[in-house]
mmCIF file of C-alpha atoms in Angstrom:
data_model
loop_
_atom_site.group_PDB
_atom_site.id
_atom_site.type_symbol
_atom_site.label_atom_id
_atom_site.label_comp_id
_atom_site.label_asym_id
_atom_site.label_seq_id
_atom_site.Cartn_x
_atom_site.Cartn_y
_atom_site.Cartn_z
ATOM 1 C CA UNK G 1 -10.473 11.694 21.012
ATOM 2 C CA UNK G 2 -10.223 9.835 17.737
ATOM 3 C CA UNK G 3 -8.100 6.468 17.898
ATOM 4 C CA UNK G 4 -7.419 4.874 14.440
ATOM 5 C CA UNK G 5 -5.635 1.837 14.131
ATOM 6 C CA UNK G 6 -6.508 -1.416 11.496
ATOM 7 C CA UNK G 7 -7.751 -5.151 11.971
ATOM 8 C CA UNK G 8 -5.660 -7.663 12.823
ATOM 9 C CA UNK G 9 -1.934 -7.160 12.978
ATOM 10 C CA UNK G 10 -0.031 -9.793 11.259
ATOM 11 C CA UNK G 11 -0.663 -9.100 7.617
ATOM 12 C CA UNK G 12 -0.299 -5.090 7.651
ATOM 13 C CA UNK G 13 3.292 -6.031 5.811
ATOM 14 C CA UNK G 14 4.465 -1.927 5.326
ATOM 15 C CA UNK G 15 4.417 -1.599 9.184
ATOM 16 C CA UNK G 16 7.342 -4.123 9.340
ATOM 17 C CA UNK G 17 10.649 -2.706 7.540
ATOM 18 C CA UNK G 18 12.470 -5.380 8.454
ATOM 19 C CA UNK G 19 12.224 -9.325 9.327
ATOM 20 C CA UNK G 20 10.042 -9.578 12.207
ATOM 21 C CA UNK G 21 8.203 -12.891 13.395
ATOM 22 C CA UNK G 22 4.782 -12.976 13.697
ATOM 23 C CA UNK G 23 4.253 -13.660 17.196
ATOM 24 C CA UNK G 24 6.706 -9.697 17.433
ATOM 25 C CA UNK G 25 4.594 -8.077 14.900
ATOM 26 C CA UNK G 26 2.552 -6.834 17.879
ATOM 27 C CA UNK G 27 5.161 -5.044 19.669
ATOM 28 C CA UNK G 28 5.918 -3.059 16.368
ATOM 29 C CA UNK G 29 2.269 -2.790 15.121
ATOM 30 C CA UNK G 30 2.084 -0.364 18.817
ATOM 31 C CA UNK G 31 4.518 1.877 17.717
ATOM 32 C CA UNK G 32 2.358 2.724 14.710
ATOM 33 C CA UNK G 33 -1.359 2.822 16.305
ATOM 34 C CA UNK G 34 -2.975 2.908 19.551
ATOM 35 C CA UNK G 35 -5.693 0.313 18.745
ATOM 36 C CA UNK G 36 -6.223 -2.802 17.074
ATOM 37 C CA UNK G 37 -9.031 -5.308 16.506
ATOM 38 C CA UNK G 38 -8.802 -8.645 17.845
ATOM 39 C CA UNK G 39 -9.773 -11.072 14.819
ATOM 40 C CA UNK G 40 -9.119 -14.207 16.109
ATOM 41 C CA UNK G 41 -11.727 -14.265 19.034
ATOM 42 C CA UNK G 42 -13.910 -14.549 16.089
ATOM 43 C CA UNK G 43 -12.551 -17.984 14.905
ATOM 44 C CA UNK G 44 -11.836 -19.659 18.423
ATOM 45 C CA UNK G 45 -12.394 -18.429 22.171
ATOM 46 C CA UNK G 46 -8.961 -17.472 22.646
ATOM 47 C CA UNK G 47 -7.236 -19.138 25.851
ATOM 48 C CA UNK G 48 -6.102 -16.596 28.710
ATOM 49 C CA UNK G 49 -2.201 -16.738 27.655
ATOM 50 C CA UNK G 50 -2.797 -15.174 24.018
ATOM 51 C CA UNK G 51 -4.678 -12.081 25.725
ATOM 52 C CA UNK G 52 -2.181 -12.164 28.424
ATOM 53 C CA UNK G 53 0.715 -12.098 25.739
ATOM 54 C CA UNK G 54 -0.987 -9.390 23.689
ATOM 55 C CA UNK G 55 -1.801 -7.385 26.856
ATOM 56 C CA UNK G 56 2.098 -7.218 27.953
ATOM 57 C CA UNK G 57 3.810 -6.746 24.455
ATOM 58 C CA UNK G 58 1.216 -2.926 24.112
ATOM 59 C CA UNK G 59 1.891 0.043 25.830
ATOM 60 C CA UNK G 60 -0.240 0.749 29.034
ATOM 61 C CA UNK G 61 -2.559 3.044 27.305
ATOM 62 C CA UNK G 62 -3.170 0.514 24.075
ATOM 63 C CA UNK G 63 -6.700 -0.442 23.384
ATOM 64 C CA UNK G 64 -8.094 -3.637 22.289
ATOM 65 C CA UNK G 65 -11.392 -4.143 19.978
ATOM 66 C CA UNK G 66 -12.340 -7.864 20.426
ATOM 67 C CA UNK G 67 -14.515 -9.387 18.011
ATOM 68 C CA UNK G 68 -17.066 -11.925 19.211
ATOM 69 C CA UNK G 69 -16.622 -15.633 18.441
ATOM 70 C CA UNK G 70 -18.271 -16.646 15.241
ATOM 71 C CA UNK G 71 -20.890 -18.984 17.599
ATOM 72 C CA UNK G 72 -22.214 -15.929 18.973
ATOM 73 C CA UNK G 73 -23.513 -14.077 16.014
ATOM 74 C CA UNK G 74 -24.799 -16.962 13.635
ATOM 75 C CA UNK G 75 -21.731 -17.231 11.551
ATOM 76 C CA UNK G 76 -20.343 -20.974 12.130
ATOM 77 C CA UNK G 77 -22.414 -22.848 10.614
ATOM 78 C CA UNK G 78 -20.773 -26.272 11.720
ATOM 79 C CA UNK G 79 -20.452 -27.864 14.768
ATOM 80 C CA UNK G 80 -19.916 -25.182 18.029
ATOM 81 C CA UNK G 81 -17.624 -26.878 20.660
ATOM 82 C CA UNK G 82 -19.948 -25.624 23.941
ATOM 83 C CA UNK G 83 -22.533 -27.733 25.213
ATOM 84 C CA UNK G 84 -24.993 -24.372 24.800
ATOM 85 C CA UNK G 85 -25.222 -20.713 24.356
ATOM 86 C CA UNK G 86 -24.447 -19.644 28.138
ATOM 87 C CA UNK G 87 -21.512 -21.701 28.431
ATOM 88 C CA UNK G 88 -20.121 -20.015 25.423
ATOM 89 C CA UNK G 89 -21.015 -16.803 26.590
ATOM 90 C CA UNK G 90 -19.187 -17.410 29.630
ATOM 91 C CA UNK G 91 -15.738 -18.979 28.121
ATOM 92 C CA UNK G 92 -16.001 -15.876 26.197
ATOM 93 C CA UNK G 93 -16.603 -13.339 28.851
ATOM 94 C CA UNK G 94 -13.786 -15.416 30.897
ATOM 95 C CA UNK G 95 -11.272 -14.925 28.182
ATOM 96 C CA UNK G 96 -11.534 -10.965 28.143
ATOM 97 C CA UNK G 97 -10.545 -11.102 31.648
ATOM 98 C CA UNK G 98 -6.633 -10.291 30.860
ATOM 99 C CA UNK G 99 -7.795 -7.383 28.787
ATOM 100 C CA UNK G 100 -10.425 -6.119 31.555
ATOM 101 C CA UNK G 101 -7.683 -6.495 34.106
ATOM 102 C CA UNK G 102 -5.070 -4.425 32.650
ATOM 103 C CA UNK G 103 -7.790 -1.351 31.447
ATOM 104 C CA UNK G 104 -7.032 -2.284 27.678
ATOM 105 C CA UNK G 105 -10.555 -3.706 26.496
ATOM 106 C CA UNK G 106 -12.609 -0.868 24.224
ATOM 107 C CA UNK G 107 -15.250 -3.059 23.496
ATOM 108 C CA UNK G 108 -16.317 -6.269 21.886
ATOM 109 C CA UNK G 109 -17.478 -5.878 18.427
ATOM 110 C CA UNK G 110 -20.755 -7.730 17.620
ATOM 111 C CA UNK G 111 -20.741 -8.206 13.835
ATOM 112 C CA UNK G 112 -23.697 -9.781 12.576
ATOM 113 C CA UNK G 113 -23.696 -11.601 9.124
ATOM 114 C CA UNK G 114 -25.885 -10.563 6.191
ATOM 115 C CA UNK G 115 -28.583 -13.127 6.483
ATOM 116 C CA UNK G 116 -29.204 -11.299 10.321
ATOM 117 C CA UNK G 117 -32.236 -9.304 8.857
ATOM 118 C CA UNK G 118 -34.762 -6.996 11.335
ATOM 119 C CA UNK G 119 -37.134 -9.381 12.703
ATOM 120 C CA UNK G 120 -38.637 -9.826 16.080
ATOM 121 C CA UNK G 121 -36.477 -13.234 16.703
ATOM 122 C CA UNK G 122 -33.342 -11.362 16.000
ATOM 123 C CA UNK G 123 -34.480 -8.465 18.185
ATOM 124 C CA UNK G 124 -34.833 -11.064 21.234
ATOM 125 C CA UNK G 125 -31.558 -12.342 20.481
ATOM 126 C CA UNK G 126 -29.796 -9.103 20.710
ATOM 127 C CA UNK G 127 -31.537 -8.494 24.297
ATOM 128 C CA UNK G 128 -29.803 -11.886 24.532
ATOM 129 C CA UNK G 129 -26.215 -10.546 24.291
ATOM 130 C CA UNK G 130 -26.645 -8.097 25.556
ATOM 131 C CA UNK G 131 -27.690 -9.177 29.459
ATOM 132 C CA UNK G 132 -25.258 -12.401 28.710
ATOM 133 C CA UNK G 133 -22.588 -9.683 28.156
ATOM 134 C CA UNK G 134 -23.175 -7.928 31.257
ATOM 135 C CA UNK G 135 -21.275 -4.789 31.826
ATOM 136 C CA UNK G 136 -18.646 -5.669 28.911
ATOM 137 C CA UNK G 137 -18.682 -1.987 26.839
ATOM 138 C CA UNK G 138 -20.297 -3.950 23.423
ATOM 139 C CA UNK G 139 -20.433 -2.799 20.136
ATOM 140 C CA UNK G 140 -23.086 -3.866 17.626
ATOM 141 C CA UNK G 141 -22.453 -3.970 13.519
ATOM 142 C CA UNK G 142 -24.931 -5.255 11.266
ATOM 143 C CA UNK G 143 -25.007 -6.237 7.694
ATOM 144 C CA UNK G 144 -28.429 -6.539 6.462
ATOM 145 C CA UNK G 145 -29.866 -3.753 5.159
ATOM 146 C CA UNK G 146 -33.323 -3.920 6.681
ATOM 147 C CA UNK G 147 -32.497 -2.831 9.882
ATOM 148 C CA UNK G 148 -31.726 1.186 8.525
ATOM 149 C CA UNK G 149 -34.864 1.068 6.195
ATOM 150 C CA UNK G 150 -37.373 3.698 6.018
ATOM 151 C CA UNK G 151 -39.519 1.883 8.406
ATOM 152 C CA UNK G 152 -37.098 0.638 11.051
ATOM 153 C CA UNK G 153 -33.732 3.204 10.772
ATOM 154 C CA UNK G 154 -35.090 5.172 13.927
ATOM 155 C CA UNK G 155 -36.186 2.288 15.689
ATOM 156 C CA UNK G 156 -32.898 0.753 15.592
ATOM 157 C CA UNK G 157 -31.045 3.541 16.243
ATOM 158 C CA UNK G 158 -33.317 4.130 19.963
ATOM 159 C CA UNK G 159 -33.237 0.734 20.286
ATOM 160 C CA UNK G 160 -29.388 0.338 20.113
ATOM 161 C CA UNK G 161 -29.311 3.328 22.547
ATOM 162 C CA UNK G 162 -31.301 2.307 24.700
ATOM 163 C CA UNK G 163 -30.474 -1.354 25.225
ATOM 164 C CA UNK G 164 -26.661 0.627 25.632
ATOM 165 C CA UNK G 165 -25.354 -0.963 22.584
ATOM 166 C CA UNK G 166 -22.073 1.009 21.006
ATOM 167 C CA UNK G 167 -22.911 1.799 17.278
ATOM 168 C CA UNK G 168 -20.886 0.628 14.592
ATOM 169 C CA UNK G 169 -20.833 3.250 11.619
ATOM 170 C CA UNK G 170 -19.947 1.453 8.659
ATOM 171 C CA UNK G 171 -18.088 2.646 5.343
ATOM 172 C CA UNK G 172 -19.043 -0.485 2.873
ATOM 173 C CA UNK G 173 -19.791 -0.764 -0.803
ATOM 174 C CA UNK G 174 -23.703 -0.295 -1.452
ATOM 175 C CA UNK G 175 -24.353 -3.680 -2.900
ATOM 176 C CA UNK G 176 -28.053 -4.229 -1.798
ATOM 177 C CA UNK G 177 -29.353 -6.276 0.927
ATOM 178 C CA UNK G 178 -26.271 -7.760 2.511
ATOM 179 C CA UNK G 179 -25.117 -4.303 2.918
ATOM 180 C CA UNK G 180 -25.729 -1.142 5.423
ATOM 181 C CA UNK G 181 -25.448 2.582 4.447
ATOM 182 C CA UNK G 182 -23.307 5.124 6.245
ATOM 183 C CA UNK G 183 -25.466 6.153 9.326
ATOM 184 C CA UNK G 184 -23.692 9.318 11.307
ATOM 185 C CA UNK G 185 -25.514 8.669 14.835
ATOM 186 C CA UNK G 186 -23.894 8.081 18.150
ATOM 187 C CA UNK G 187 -25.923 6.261 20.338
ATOM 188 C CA UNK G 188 -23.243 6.341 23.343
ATOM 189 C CA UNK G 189 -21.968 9.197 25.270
ATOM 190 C CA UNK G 190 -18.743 7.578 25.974
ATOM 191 C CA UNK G 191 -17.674 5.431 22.785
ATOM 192 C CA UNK G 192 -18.242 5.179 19.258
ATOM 193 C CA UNK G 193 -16.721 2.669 16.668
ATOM 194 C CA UNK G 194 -16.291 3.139 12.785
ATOM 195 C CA UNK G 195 -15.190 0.190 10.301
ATOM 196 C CA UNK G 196 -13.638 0.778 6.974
ATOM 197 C CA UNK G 197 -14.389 -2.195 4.868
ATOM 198 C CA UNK G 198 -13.198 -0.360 1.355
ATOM 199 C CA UNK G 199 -15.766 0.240 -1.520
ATOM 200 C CA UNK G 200 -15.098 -2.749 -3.864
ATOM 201 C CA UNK G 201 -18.740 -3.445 -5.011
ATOM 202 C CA UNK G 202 -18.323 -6.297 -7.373
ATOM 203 C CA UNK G 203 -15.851 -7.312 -4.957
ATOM 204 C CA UNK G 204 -19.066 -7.388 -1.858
ATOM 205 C CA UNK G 205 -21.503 -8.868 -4.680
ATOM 206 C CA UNK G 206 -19.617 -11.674 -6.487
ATOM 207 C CA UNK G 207 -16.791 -13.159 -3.751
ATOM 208 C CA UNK G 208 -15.153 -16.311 -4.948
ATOM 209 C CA UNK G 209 -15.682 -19.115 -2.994
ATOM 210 C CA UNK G 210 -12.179 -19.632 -2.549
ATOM 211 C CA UNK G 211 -11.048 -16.600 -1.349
ATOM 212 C CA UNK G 212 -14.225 -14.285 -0.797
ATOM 213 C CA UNK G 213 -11.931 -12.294 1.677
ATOM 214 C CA UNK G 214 -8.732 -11.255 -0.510
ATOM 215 C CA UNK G 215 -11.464 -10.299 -3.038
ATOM 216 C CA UNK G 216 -14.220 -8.471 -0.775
ATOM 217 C CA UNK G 217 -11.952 -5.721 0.752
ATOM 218 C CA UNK G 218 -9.344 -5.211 -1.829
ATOM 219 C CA UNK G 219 -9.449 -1.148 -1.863
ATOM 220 C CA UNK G 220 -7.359 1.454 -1.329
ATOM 221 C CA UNK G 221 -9.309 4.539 -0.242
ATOM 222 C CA UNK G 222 -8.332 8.138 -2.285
ATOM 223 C CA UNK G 223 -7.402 10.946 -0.680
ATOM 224 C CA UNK G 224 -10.492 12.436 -1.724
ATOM 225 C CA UNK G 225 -12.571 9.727 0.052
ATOM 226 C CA UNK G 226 -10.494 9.930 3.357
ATOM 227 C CA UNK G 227 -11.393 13.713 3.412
ATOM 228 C CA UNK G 228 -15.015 13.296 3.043
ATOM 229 C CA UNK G 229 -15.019 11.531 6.398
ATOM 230 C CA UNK G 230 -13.222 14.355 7.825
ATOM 231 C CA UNK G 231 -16.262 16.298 8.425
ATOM 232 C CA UNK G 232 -18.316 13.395 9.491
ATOM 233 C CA UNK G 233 -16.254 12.785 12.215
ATOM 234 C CA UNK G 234 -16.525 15.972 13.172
ATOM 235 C CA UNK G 235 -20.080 15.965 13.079
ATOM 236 C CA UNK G 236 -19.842 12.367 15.762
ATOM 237 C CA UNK G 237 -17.197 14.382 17.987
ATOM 238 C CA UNK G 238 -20.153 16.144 19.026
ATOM 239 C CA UNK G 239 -22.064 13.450 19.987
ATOM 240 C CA UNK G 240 -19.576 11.070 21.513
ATOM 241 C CA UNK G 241 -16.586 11.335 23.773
ATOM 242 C CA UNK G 242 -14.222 8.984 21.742
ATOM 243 C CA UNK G 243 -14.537 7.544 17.769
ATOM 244 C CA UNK G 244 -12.309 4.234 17.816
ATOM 245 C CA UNK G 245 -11.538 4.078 13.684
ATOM 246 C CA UNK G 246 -10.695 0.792 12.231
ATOM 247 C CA UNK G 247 -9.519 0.112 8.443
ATOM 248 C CA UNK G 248 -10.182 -3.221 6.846
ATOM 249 C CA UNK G 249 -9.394 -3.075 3.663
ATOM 250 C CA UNK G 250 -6.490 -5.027 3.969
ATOM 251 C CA UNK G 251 -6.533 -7.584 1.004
ATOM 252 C CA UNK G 252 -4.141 -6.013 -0.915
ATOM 253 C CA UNK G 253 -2.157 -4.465 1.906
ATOM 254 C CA UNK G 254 -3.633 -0.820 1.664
ATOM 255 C CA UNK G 255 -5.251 -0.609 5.653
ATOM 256 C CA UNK G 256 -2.389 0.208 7.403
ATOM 257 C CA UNK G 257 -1.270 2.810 4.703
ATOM 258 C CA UNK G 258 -4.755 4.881 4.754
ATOM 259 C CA UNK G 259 -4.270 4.742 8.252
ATOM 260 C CA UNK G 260 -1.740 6.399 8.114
ATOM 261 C CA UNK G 261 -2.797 9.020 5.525
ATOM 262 C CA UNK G 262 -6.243 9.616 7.614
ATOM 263 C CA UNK G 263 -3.868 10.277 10.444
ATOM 264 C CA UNK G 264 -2.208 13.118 8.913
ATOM 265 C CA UNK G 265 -5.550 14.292 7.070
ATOM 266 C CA UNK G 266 -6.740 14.493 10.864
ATOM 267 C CA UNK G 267 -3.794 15.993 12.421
ATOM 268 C CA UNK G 268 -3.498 13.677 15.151
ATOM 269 C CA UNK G 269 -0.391 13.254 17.169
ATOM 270 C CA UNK G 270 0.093 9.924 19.576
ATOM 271 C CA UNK G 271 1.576 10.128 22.812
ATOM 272 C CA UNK G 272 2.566 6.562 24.885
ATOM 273 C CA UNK G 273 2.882 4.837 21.480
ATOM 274 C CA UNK G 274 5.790 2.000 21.592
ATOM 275 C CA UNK G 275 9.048 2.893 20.212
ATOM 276 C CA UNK G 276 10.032 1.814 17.321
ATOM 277 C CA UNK G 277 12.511 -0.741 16.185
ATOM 278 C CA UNK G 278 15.981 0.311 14.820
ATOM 279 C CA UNK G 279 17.093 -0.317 11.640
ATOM 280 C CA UNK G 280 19.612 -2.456 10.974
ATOM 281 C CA UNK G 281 21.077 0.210 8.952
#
């Protein structure tokens, strides 16, 4: 089965054709998809009552992609409020419990930042996660092009099989180093996950300081491109039981809308979605 949804769900703005609040965008945003990545795990361990919340305003077959918390994959680069690495593995782990519980957790995404390159320290810190993570389903993105070189693309690929790893297939502009191409492998039976993150080059290359993110994924896919990955996920339906299919590319509001139009290129049809909200008129 292929499940598309986007990231986040308070800024998708032409899912909501009317005033809603943001702490109701959710209920709406699960009449639209059937999955959703959790964003702000990344900036803060979230506290039991926001998963709680989010887990009772979905439908009971709604999925949740949680990303991991910033401390965990080298991006925070101030002060981390745990006294050490286990003890923020294990807030972490404790906060997914709500999700867990209810049969709504995917995965948790492990992005890694750009400056994570393929070396033997970063290799023994993945082993890391991976036993602190236990039996949480995990999902591992990088960003650094090294680790799909000539010389290590096969040797990350078995190794990301075989340490169980879910494999992130990326769609990204091809702007050097701190950048991965598209790499069609499965590497789990079960699950596989695929990020959108639009094609704006200059966008990937040159991000203002100020606000690298509205400039980094501001692109709105063609048709054409949204065919192309027709086939290709054809091509991973053979290796994988489910594709979970998340657009980024949300800076200038055009995720939710390719969505949407990748939905219809794929002829898919959700059942147990939430109803929708009626118009006022």
């Amino acid at each position: 089965m292929i499940y598309i949804g986007v990231t986040g769900w308070g800024d998708h703005h032409s899912l909501y054709r009317y005033s809603v609040s943001q702490r109701d965008k959710l209920k709406e945003y699960g009449a639209h998809f059937p999955i959703v990545e959790v964003d702000a795990s990344f900036y803060a361990v979230q506290p039991k009552r926001n998963s709680e919340k989010w887990v009772s305003e979905t439908p009971a077959n709604f999925q949740f992609i949680v990303k991991a918390y910033q401390g965990m994959t080298g991006h925070q680069r101030g002060e981390i409020p745990f006294s050490n690495k286990k003890e923020m593995f294990a807030a972490f782990r404790d906060s997914l419990e709500p999700f867990q519980k209810a049969g709504k957790l995917a995965m948790v995404l492990f992005q890694f930042p750009p400056w994570f390159d393929c070396t033997r320290q970063h290799v023994n810190y993945l082993r890391f996660c991976k036993a602190e993570m236990g039996e949480v389903p995990v999902a591992l993105e990088f960003r650094h092009q090294s680790w799909y070189s000539a010389v290590f693309r096969e040797q990350t690929l078995q190794f990301i099989k075989s340490e169980k790893w879910i494999h992130t297939v990326c769609d990204e502009p091809q702007a050097g180093a701190g950048s991965i191409p598209i790499v069609l492998e499965a590497t789990a039976v079960k699950k596989t996950l695929i990020r959108f993150h639009g094609r704006n080059v200059h966008g990937w290359q040159h991000p203002s300081a100020h606000n690298w993110r509205e400039v980094r994924y501001l692109y709105r896919y063609t048709e054409k491109e949204l065919v192309e990955w027709v086939d290709r996920l054809r091509l991973l339906e053979k290796q994988t039981q489910d594709i979970y299919v998340l657009l980024n590319n949300n800076s200038g509001g055009d995720a939710a809308d390719n969505a949407k139009q990748f939905i219809d290129l794929l002829g898919i049809e959700y059942e147990g979605l939430a109803s929708k909200q009626l118009d006022l008129f």
